Amino acid sequence: MKDYEIMFILSTQLAGEGKKANIELVETTLTKAGAVELKTEVLGEKKLAYPIKKKENGYYVLTLFQIDGTKLTEVEAKLNITETILKYMIVKND
């Protein structure tokens, strides 16, 4: 298993519980794919560098985890259909 991190941006139109629910959705998706979560860090609301889906601000979250790289396609398939996630990026840590 390799170390990865995912940075994802949630819509700021979500209420407090909606944000928590979406963070848990990402964590659950990772766990179901066989990931071992190391740490989740909420970075909070920030201005986006450019508008995404007509939104100017986003709610940033960073999660560090370990997973077999072949399972990432399952995670990406689920995240691609989640409308409240504006953008995400998964990066392998060395």
GROMACS .gro file of N, CA and C in nm, residues 10-41:
model
   96
   10LEU      N    1  -1.534   2.155  -0.145
   10LEU     CA    2  -1.678   2.144  -0.135
   10LEU      C    3  -1.743   2.278  -0.163
   11SER      N    4  -1.868   2.274  -0.204
   11SER     CA    5  -1.945   2.397  -0.224
   11SER      C    6  -1.966   2.466  -0.089
   12THR      N    7  -1.956   2.597  -0.087
   12THR     CA    8  -1.976   2.672   0.038
   12THR      C    9  -2.125   2.691   0.068
   13GLN      N   10  -2.211   2.651  -0.022
   13GLN     CA   11  -2.355   2.664   0.002
   13GLN      C   12  -2.408   2.557   0.097
   14LEU      N   13  -2.324   2.460   0.131
   14LEU     CA   14  -2.363   2.355   0.226
   14LEU      C   15  -2.363   2.410   0.367
   15ALA      N   16  -2.459   2.366   0.448
   15ALA     CA   17  -2.461   2.404   0.589
   15ALA      C   18  -2.355   2.323   0.662
   16GLY      N   19  -2.334   2.350   0.789
   16GLY     CA   20  -2.232   2.283   0.869
   16GLY      C   21  -2.245   2.131   0.867
   17GLU      N   22  -2.367   2.081   0.883
   17GLU     CA   23  -2.389   1.936   0.881
   17GLU      C   24  -2.369   1.879   0.741
   18GLY      N   25  -2.401   1.957   0.639
   18GLY     CA   26  -2.382   1.913   0.502
   18GLY      C   27  -2.234   1.896   0.469
   19LYS      N   28  -2.153   1.986   0.520
   19LYS     CA   29  -2.008   1.975   0.500
   19LYS      C   30  -1.953   1.851   0.569
   20LYS      N   31  -1.997   1.829   0.694
   20LYS     CA   32  -1.952   1.711   0.767
   20LYS      C   33  -1.995   1.583   0.695
   21ALA      N   34  -2.117   1.582   0.645
   21ALA     CA   35  -2.169   1.464   0.576
   21ALA      C   36  -2.088   1.434   0.450
   22ASN      N   37  -2.048   1.538   0.377
   22ASN     CA   38  -1.970   1.518   0.255
   22ASN      C   39  -1.827   1.475   0.286
   23ILE      N   40  -1.770   1.525   0.393
   23ILE     CA   41  -1.637   1.481   0.435
   23ILE      C   42  -1.643   1.333   0.473
   24GLU      N   43  -1.748   1.295   0.546
   24GLU     CA   44  -1.766   1.155   0.583
   24GLU      C   45  -1.791   1.068   0.461
   25LEU      N   46  -1.860   1.122   0.359
   25LEU     CA   47  -1.883   1.048   0.236
   25LEU      C   48  -1.751   1.013   0.167
   26VAL      N   49  -1.661   1.110   0.160
   26VAL     CA   50  -1.530   1.086   0.100
   26VAL      C   51  -1.452   0.983   0.182
   27GLU      N   52  -1.453   0.999   0.315
   27GLU     CA   53  -1.383   0.904   0.402
   27GLU      C   54  -1.440   0.763   0.388
   28THR      N   55  -1.573   0.751   0.380
   28THR     CA   56  -1.637   0.621   0.365
   28THR      C   57  -1.603   0.559   0.229
   29THR      N   58  -1.601   0.642   0.126
   29THR     CA   59  -1.565   0.594  -0.008
   29THR      C   60  -1.424   0.538  -0.008
   30LEU      N   61  -1.333   0.608   0.058
   30LEU     CA   62  -1.195   0.560   0.067
   30LEU      C   63  -1.188   0.429   0.145
   31THR      N   64  -1.259   0.422   0.256
   31THR     CA   65  -1.257   0.302   0.339
   31THR      C   66  -1.314   0.181   0.264
   32LYS      N   67  -1.424   0.201   0.192
   32LYS     CA   68  -1.485   0.092   0.116
   32LYS      C   69  -1.392   0.040   0.006
   33ALA      N   70  -1.305   0.128  -0.045
   33ALA     CA   71  -1.210   0.088  -0.148
   33ALA      C   72  -1.086   0.022  -0.088
   34GLY      N   73  -1.079   0.014   0.044
   34GLY     CA   74  -0.968  -0.053   0.110
   34GLY      C   75  -0.861   0.040   0.163
   35ALA      N   76  -0.890   0.167   0.171
   35ALA     CA   77  -0.791   0.264   0.219
   35ALA      C   78  -0.785   0.264   0.371
   36VAL      N   79  -0.668   0.299   0.421
   36VAL     CA   80  -0.648   0.321   0.563
   36VAL      C   81  -0.624   0.471   0.579
   37GLU      N   82  -0.717   0.537   0.645
   37GLU     CA   83  -0.708   0.682   0.660
   37GLU      C   84  -0.608   0.717   0.770
   38LEU      N   85  -0.520   0.811   0.739
   38LEU     CA   86  -0.421   0.853   0.836
   38LEU      C   87  -0.461   0.981   0.906
   39LYS      N   88  -0.513   1.077   0.827
   39LYS     CA   89  -0.543   1.207   0.886
   39LYS      C   90  -0.632   1.287   0.792
   40THR      N   91  -0.731   1.360   0.848
   40THR     CA   92  -0.813   1.453   0.771
   40THR      C   93  -0.797   1.590   0.832
   41GLU      N   94  -0.767   1.687   0.749
   41GLU     CA   95  -0.747   1.824   0.795
   41GLU      C   96  -0.840   1.916   0.718
   0.00000   0.00000   0.00000
